[in-house]
Coordinates of C-alpha atoms in Angstrom, one line a residue:
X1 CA 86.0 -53.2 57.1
X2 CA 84.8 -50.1 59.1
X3 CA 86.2 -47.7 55.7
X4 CA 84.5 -50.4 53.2
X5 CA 80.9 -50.4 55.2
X6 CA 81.2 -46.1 54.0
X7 CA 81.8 -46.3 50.6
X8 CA 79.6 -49.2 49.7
X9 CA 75.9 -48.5 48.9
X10 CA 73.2 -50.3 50.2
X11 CA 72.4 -53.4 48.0
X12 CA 74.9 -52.1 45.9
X13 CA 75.7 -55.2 43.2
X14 CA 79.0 -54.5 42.5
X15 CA 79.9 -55.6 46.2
X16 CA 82.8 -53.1 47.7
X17 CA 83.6 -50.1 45.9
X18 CA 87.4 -50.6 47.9
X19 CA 88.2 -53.4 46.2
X20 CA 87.0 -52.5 43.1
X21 CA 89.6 -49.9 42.8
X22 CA 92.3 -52.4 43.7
X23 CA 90.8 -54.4 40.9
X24 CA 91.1 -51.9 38.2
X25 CA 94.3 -50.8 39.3
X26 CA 95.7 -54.1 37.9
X27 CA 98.3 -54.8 40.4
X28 CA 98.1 -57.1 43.3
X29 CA 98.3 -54.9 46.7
X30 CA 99.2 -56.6 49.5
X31 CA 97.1 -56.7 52.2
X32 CA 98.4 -54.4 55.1
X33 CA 99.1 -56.2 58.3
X34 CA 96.5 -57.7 60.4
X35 CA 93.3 -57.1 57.7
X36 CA 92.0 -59.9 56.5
X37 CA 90.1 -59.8 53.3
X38 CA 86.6 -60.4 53.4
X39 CA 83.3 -58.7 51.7
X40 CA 80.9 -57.1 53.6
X41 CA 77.2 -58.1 52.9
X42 CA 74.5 -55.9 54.1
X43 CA 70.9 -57.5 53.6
X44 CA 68.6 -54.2 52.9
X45 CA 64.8 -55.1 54.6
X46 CA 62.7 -54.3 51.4
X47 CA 60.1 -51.8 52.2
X48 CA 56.7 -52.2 53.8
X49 CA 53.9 -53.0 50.9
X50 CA 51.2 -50.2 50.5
X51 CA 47.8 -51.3 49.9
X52 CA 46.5 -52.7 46.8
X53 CA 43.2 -51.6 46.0
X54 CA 41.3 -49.0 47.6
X55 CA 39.0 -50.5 50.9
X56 CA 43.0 -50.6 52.1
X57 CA 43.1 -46.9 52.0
X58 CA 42.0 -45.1 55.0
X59 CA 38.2 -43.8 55.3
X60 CA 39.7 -40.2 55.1
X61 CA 41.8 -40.7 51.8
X62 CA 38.3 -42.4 50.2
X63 CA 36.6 -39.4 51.5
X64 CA 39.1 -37.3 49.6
X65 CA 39.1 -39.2 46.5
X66 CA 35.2 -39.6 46.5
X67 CA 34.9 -35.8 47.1
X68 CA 36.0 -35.3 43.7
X69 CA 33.8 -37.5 41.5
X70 CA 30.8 -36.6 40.0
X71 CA 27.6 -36.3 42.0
X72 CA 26.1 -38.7 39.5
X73 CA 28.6 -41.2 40.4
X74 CA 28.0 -41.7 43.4
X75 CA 24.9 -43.9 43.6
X76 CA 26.8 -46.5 41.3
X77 CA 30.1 -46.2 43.8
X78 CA 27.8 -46.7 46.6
X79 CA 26.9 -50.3 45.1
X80 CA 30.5 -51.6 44.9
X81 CA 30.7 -52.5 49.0
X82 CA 29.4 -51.9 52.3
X83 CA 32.2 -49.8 53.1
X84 CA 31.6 -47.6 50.1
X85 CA 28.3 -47.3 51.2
X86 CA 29.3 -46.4 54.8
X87 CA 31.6 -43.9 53.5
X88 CA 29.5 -42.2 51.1
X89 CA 27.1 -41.5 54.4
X90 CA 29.8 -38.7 54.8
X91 CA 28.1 -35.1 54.6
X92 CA 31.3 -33.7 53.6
X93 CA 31.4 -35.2 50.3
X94 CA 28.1 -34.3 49.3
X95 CA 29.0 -30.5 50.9
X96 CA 31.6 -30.4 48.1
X97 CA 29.6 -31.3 45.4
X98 CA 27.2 -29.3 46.2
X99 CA 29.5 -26.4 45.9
X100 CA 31.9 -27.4 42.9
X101 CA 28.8 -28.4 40.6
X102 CA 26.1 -25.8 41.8
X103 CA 27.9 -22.9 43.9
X104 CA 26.6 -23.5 47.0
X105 CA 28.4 -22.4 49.6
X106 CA 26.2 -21.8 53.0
X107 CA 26.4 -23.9 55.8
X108 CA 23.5 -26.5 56.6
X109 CA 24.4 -26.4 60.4
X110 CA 24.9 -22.3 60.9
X111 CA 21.5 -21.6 59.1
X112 CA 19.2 -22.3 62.2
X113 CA 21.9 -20.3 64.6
X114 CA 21.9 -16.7 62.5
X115 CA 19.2 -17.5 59.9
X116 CA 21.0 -14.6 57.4
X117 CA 21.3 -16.0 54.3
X118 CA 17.7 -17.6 54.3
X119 CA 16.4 -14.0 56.1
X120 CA 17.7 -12.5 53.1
X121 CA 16.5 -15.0 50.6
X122 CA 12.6 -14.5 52.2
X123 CA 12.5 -11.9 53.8
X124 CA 14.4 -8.9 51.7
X125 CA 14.2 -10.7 48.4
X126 CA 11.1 -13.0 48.3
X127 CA 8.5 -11.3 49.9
X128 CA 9.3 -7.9 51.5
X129 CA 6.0 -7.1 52.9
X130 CA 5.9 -10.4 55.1
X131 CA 6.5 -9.8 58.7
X132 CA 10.0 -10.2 60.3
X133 CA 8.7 -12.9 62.4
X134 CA 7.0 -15.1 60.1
X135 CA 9.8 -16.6 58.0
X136 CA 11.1 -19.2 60.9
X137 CA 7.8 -20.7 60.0
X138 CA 8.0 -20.9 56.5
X139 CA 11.8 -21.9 55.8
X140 CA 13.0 -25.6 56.1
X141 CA 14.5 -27.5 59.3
X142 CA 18.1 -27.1 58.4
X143 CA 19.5 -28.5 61.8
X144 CA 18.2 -32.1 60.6
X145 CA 19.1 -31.9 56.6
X146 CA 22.3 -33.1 55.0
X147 CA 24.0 -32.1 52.3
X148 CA 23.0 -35.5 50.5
X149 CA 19.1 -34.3 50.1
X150 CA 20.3 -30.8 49.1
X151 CA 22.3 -32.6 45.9
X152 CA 19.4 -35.8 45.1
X153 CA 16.2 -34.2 46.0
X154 CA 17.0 -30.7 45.0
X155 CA 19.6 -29.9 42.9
X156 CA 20.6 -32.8 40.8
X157 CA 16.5 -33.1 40.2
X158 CA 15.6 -29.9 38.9
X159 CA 19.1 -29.4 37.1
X160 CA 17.7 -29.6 34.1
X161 CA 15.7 -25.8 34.2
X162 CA 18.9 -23.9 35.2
X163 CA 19.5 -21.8 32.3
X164 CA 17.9 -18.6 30.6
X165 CA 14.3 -19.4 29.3
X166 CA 11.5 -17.3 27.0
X167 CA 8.2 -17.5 28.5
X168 CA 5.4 -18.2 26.1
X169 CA 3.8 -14.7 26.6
X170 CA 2.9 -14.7 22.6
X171 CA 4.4 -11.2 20.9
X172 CA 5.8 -10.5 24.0
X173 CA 7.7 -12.6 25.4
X174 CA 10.7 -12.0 28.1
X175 CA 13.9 -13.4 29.8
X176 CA 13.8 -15.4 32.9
X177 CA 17.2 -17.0 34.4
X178 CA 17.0 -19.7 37.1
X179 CA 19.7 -19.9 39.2
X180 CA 20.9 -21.5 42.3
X181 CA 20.4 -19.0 45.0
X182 CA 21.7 -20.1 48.8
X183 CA 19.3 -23.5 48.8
X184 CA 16.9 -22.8 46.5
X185 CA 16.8 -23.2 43.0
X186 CA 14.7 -19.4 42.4
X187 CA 13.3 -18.2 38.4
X188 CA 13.6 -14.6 38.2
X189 CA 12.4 -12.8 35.5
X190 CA 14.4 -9.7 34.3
X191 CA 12.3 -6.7 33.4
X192 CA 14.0 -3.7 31.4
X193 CA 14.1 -0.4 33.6
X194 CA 11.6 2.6 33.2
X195 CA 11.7 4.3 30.1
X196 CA 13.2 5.6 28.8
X197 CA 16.5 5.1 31.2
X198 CA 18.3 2.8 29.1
X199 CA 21.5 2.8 31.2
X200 CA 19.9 1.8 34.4
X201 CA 20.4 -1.7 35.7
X202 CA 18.0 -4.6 35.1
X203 CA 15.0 -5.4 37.9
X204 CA 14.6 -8.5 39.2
X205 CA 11.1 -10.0 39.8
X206 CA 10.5 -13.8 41.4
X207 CA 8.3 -16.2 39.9
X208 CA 8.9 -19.3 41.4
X209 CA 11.5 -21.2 43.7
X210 CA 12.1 -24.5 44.9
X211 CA 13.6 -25.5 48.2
X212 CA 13.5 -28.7 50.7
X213 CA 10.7 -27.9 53.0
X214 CA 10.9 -31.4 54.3
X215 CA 13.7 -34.2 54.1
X216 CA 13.6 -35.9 50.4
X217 CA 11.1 -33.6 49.6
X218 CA 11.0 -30.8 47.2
X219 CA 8.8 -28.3 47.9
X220 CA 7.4 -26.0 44.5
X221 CA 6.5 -22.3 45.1
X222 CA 4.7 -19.7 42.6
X223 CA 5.6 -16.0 44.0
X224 CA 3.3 -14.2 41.6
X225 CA 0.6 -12.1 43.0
X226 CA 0.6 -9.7 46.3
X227 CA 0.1 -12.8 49.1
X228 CA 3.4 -14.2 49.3
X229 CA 4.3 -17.8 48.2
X230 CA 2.2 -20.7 47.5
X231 CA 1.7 -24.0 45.8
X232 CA 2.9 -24.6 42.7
X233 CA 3.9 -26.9 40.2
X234 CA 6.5 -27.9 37.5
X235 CA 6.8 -30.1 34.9
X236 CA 9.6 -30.8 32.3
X237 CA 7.9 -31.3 29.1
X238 CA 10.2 -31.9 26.8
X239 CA 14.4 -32.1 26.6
X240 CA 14.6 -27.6 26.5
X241 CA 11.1 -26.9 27.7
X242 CA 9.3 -26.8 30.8
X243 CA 5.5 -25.7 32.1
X244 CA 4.8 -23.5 35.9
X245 CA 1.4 -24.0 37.5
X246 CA 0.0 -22.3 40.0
X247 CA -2.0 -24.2 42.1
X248 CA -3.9 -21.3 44.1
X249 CA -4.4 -18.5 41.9
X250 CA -6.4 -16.9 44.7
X251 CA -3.2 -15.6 45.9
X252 CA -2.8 -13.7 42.6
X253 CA -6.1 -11.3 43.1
X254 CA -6.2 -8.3 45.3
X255 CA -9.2 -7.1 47.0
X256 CA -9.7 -3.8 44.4
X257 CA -10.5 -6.2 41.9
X258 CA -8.9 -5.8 38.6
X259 CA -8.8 -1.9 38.2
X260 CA -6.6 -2.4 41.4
X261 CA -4.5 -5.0 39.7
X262 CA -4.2 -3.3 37.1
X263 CA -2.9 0.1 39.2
X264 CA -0.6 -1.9 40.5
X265 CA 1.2 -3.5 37.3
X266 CA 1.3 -0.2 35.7
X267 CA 3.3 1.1 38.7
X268 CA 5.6 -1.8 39.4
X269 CA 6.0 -2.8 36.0
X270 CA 5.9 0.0 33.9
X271 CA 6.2 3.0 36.3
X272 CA 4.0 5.1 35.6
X273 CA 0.4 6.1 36.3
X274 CA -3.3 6.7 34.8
X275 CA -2.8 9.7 35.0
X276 CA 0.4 9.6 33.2
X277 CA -1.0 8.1 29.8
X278 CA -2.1 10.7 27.7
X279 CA -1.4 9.0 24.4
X280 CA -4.9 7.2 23.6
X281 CA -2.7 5.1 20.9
X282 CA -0.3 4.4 24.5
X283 CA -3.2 3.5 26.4
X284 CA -4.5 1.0 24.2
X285 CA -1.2 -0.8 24.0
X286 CA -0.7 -1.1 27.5
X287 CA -4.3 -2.2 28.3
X288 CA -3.4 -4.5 25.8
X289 CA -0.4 -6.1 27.4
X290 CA -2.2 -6.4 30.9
X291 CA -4.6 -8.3 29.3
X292 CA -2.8 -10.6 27.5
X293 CA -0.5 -11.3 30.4
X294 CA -3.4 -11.9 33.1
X295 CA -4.6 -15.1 30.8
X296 CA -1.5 -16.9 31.8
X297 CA -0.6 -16.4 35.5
X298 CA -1.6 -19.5 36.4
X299 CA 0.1 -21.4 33.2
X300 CA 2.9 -21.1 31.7
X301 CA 5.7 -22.9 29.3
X302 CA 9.1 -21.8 28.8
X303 CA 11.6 -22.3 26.2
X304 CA 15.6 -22.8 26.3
X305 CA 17.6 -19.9 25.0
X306 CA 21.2 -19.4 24.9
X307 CA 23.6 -16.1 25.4
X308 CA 25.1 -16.0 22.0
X309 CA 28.6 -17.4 21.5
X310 CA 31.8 -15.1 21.0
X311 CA 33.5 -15.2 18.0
X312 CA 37.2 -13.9 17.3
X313 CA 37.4 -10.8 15.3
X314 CA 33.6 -10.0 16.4
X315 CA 33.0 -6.3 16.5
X316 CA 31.9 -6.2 19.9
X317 CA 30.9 -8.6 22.7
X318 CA 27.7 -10.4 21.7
X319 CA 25.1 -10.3 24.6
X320 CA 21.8 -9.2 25.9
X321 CA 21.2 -5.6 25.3
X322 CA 18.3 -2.7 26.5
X323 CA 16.8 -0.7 23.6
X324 CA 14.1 1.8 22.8
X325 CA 11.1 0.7 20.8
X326 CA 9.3 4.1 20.6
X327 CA 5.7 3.8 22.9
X328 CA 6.4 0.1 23.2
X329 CA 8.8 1.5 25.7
X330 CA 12.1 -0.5 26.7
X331 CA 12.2 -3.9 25.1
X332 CA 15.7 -6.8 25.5
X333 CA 17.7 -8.0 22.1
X334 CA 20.1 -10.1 22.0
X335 CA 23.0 -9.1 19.9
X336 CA 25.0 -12.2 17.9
X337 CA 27.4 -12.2 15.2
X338 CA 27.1 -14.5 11.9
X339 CA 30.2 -13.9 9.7
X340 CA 30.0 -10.7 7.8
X341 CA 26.4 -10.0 9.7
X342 CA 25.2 -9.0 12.9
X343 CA 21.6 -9.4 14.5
X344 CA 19.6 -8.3 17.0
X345 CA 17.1 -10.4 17.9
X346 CA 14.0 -9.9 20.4
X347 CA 13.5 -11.2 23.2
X348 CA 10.4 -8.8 24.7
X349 CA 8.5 -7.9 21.9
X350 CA 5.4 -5.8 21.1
X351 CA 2.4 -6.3 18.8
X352 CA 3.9 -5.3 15.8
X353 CA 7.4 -6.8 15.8
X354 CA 6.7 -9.5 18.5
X355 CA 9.4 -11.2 20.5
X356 CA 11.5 -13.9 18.6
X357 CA 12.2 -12.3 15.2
X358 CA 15.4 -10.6 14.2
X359 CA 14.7 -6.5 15.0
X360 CA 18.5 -5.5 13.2
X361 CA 20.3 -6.9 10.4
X362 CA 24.0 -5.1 10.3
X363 CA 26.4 -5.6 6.8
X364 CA 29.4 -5.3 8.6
X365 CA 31.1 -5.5 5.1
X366 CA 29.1 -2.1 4.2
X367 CA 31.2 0.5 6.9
X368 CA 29.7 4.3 6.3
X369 CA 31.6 6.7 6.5
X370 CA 29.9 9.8 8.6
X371 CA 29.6 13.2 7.2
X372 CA 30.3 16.1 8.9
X373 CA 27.7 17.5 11.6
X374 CA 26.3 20.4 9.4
X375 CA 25.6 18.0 6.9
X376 CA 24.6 15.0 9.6
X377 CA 21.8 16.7 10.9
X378 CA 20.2 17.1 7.7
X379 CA 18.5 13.9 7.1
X380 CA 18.0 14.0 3.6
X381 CA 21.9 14.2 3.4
X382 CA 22.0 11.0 5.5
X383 CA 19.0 9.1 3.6
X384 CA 20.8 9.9 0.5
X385 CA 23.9 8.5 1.9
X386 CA 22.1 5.4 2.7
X387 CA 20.0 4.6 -0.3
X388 CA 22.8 4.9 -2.2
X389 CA 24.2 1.6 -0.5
X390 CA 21.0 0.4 -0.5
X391 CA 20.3 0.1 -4.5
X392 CA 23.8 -0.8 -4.7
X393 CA 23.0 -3.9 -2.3
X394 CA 20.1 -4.0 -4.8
X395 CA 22.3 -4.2 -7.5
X396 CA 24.6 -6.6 -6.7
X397 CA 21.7 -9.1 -5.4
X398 CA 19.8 -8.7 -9.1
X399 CA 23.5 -9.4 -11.2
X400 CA 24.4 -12.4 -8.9
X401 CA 20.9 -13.9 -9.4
X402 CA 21.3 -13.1 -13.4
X403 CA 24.3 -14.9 -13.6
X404 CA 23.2 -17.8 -11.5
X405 CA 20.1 -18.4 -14.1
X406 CA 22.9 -18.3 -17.0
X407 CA 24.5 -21.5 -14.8
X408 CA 27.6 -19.2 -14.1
X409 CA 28.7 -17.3 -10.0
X410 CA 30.2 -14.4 -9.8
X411 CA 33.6 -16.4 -8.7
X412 CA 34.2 -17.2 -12.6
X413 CA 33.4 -13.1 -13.4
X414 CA 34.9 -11.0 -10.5
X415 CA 35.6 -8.0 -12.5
X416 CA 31.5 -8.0 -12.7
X417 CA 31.4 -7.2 -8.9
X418 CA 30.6 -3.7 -8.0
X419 CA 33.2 -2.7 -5.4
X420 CA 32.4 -2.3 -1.5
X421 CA 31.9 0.9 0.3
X422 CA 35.0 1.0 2.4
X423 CA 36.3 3.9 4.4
X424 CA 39.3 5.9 2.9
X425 CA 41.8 4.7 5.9
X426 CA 40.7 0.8 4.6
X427 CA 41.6 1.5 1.0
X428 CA 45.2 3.0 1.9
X429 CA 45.9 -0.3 3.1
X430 CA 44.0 -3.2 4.0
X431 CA 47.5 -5.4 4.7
X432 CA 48.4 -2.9 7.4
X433 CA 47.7 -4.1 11.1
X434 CA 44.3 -3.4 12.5
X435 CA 44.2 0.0 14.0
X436 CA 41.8 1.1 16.8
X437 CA 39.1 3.4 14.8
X438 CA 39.2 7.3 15.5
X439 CA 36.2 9.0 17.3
X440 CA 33.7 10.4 15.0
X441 CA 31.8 13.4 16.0
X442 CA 28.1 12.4 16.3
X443 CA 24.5 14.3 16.5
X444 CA 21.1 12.8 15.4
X445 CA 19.2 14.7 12.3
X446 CA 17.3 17.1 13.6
X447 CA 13.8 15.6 12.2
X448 CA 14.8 12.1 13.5
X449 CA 12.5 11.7 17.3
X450 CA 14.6 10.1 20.1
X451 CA 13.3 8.4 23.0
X452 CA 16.1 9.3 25.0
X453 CA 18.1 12.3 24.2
X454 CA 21.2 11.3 26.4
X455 CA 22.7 9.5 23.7
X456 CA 26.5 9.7 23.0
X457 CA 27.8 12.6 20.9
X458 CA 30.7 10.6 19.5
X459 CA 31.0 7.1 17.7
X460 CA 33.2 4.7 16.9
X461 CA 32.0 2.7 13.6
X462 CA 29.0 3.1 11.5
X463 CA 27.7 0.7 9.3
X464 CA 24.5 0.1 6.7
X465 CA 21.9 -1.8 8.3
X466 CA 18.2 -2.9 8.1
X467 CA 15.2 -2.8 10.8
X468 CA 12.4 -5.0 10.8
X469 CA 8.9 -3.1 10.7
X470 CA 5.5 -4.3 10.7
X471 CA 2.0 -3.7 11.0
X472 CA -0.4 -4.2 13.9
X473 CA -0.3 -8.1 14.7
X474 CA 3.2 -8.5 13.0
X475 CA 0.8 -7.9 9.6
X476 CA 3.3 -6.7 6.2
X477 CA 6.5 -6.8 7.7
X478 CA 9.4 -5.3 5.7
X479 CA 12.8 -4.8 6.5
X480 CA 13.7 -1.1 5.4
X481 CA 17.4 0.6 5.5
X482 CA 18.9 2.3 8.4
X483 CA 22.3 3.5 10.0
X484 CA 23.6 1.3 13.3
X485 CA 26.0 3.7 15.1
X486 CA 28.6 2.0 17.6
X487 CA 29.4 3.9 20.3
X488 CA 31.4 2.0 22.7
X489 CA 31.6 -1.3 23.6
X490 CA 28.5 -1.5 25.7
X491 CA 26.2 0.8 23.7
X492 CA 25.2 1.2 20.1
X493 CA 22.0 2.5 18.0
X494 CA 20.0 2.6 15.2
X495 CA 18.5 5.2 13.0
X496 CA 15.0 3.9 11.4
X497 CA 15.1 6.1 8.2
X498 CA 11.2 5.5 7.2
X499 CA 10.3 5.6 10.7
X500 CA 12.5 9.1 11.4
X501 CA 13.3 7.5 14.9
X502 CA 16.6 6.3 16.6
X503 CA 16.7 3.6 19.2
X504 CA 19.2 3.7 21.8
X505 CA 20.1 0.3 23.3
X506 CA 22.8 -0.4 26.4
X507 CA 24.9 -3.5 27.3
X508 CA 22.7 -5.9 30.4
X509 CA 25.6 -6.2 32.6
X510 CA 24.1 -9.3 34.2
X511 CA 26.0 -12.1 34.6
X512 CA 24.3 -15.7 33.4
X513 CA 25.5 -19.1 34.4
X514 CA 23.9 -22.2 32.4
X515 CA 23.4 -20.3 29.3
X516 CA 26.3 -21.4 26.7
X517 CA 25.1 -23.3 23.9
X518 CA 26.8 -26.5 23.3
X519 CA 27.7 -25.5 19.5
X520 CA 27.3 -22.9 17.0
X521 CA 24.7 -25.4 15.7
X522 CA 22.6 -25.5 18.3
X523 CA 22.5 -21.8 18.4
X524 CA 21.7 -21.6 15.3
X525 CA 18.7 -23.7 15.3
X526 CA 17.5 -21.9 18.5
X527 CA 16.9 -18.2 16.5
X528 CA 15.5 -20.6 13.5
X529 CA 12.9 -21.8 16.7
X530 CA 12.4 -18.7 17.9
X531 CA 11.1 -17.1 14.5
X532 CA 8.3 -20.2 14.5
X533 CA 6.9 -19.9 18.1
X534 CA 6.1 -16.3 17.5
X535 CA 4.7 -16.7 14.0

């Protein structure tokens, strides 16, 4: 029996393997002496039940499972049961949501004992000129917050502004990004370097934040003007706009007056001097600017933008790019791709092309092939090379409307088509796999005036393209021809043929959370909105 208790499995239906064998065998085996046959029954103990719903589960396990639910989910969760309730009292849930949905990652009780990241915040960041004593006074209890108010008072209720934004600063314009900085929710506004460094990195100026100065209480901040922060307020207008006021402008006037002021802006903003200007046409445009921007710092409504989308096969990575706009100085574009055409659209303006309107149209189906440098810095060698695709274009647009008053598209008469200007190595073979393009040897026309004169002396791709001019007050705009040089994947320019100047524009290397559109439609519709507000 011993041998049979082995072999047999627990609860094993066929009862004891042993005698199975014997059975199959199909012979009767006698028993050998003094065994008696019996079958051995083993009863198995079935296994202890788990639990069957969840308020079974152990407070940790909820706390797990609750840790990864939606923050917005949790008020409804909390309504099931007390013990949901009880459970959802836990700061280490909220902690987690905190950080999954909104990157924050400091710690609530540490902040009182070394004070860093909120020293840095104020201190280095915020307001360098305030004493290193001060901010303990200013910054939030910590010791007695929880990461619940953090997420419902804070985060999850101003959620809605995180993004990239265009102030309404009429032509224009600008680029503010509110992020999520340590625990407070901060709108920095991105102003271009000096000119005309094109390659130097973005600076970062403060315009409002928003922390918890007190528990369940949001606390709204304007940091414009030389005093520090004060009171402030904001207010979502509508589903992609929202309105800043500044409710103690005193804070934005210095004791100079405005000639002060206005030494001041021209340093920090623009870098330079009085004494610097020379240009009366210069002076009047900055003047200008100051003006214009002094009637809203204690107003002001924003609008949504996005970072245009990427697109396979695109010639580059679309994104927000640095350029030279001749004594407008350094102005921001943003560089998207629509099929066939690229554009560059403003997002700082000036007076004559203001902010919002498409700067650069590019034919990518129009490559142009450079000539050689002798014959490159000539520019009536390169304007004839140009207008020659420009007539064509002229051409072309003249026979398809023609035919499309006859009731008939140029799909039912291709051989009416005028061919497309295609580089040689394109013609040899335009199954072949896609190549990486050979360097071109590069060098501006000699009459053509350049802002900055460290441009690239090689290129990659050239292409026909058209630049947006106007008069003063956006007055009889045009679009005339041009050449857009690629140069790498982070820089590119333009040649203005009518204006005999080249703009020079480098890749913003910033990194912006919040700012993907939701579809190619929406994105769309945004550079159709963005046209109107400036218009």
């Amino acid at each position: 029996m011993a041998v049979c208790a082995r072999l047999c499995g627990v609860g094993h239906p066929g009862g004891c393997r042993r005698r199975q064998q014997r059975r199959g065998a199909g012979s009767e085996t006698e028993l050998e002496d003094g065994e008696e046959e019996e079958e051995v029954r083993i009863e198995v103990q079935p296994a202890p039940r788990g639990p069957r719903n969840l308020l079974q589960l152990p407070p940790e396990i909820l706390v797990e499972i609750f840790s990864c639910l939606p923050g917005t989910d949790l008020p409804l969760l909390a309504l099931v049961c007390r013990k949901f309730r009880q459970i959802l009292t836990t700061d280490t849930i909220w902690k987690r949501r905190c950080k999954r949905e909104y990157g924050v990652h400091e710690n609530l009780r540490k902040m009182d004992v070394t004070g860093v990241s909120c020293r840095e915040v104020y201190v280095k960041r915020i307001n360098p000129r305030v004493k290193s004593g001060r901010f303990m006074k200013i910054l939030p209890d910590y010791e007695h917050m929880d990461y619940r108010d953090v997420y419902t008072s804070l985060l999850h209720q101003y959620r809605n502004i995180l993004g990239l934004w265009q102030p309404d600063l009429g032509p224009y314009g600008g680029l503010l990004n509110v992020v999520v900085d340590g625990f407070f929710i901060i709108g920095w506004m991105y102003l271009p370097p000096h000119d005309p460094h094109v390659d130097e990195p973005m600076r970062l100026k403060p315009v409002f934040r928003i922390h918890l100065m007190e528990k369940k209480s949001a606390t709204v901040e304007c940091m414009y003007g030389p005093k520090g922060p004060h009171n402030g307020q904001i207010q979502m207008e509508k589903k992609d706009q929202f309105c800043t006021k500044c409710l103690q402008t005193d804070y934005h006037r210095m004791s100079g007056g405005r000639q002060e002021e206005f030494r001041t802006w021209l340093r920090d903003d623009l870098g330079r001097t009085l004494d610097d200007i020379f240009h009366e046409h210069m002076q009047e445009l900055i003047l200008m600017k100051f003006i214009y921007i002094c009637q809203y710092d204690n107003c002001l409504t924003y609008r949504r933008i996005y970072h245009p989308p990427s697109q396979p096969g695109d010639l580059l990575k679309p994104g927000f790019f640095k350029g030279t706009y001749g004594s407008h100085g350094l102005e921001i574009v943003m560089l998207s791709f629509h099929g066939t055409t690229a554009k560059a659209t403003k997002i700082t303006g000036d007076p004559n092309v203001p902010a919002g309107q498409p700067t650069l149209e590019i034919d990518l189906a129009r490559p142009v092939r450079l000539p050689s440098l002798e014959q490159l810095r000539n520019l009536d060698a390169l304007s004839l090379l140009i207008l020659e695709i420009h007539n064509q274009i002229n051409r072309e647009q003249r026979l398809a409307g023609s035919e499309e008053e006859a009731g008939n598209s140029l799909a039912d008469h291709p051989q009416e088509s005028l061919p497309i200007l295609r580089p040689a190595e394109r013609e040899a073979d335009e199954r072949a796999d896609p190549q990486p393009p050979e360097l071109q040897s590069f060098a501006l026309p000699e009459e053509v005036m350049a802002r900055n004169e460290d441009y690239p002396r090689s290129c990659k791709m050239c292409f026909f393209g058209t630049g947006l001019i106007a008069g003063h007050g956006f007055s009889s705009p045009e679009r005339t021809p041009g050449l857009f040089i690629l140069f790498d994947d982070d820089r590119f320019g333009f040649i203005w043929l009518e204006l005999k100047s080249f703009s020079l524009y480098s890749r913003m290397r910033d990194k912006f959370q919040n700012s993907q559109p939701p579809s190619l439609e929406a994105f769309e519709e945004m550079l159709r909105a963005m046209q109107l507000w400036t218009t």
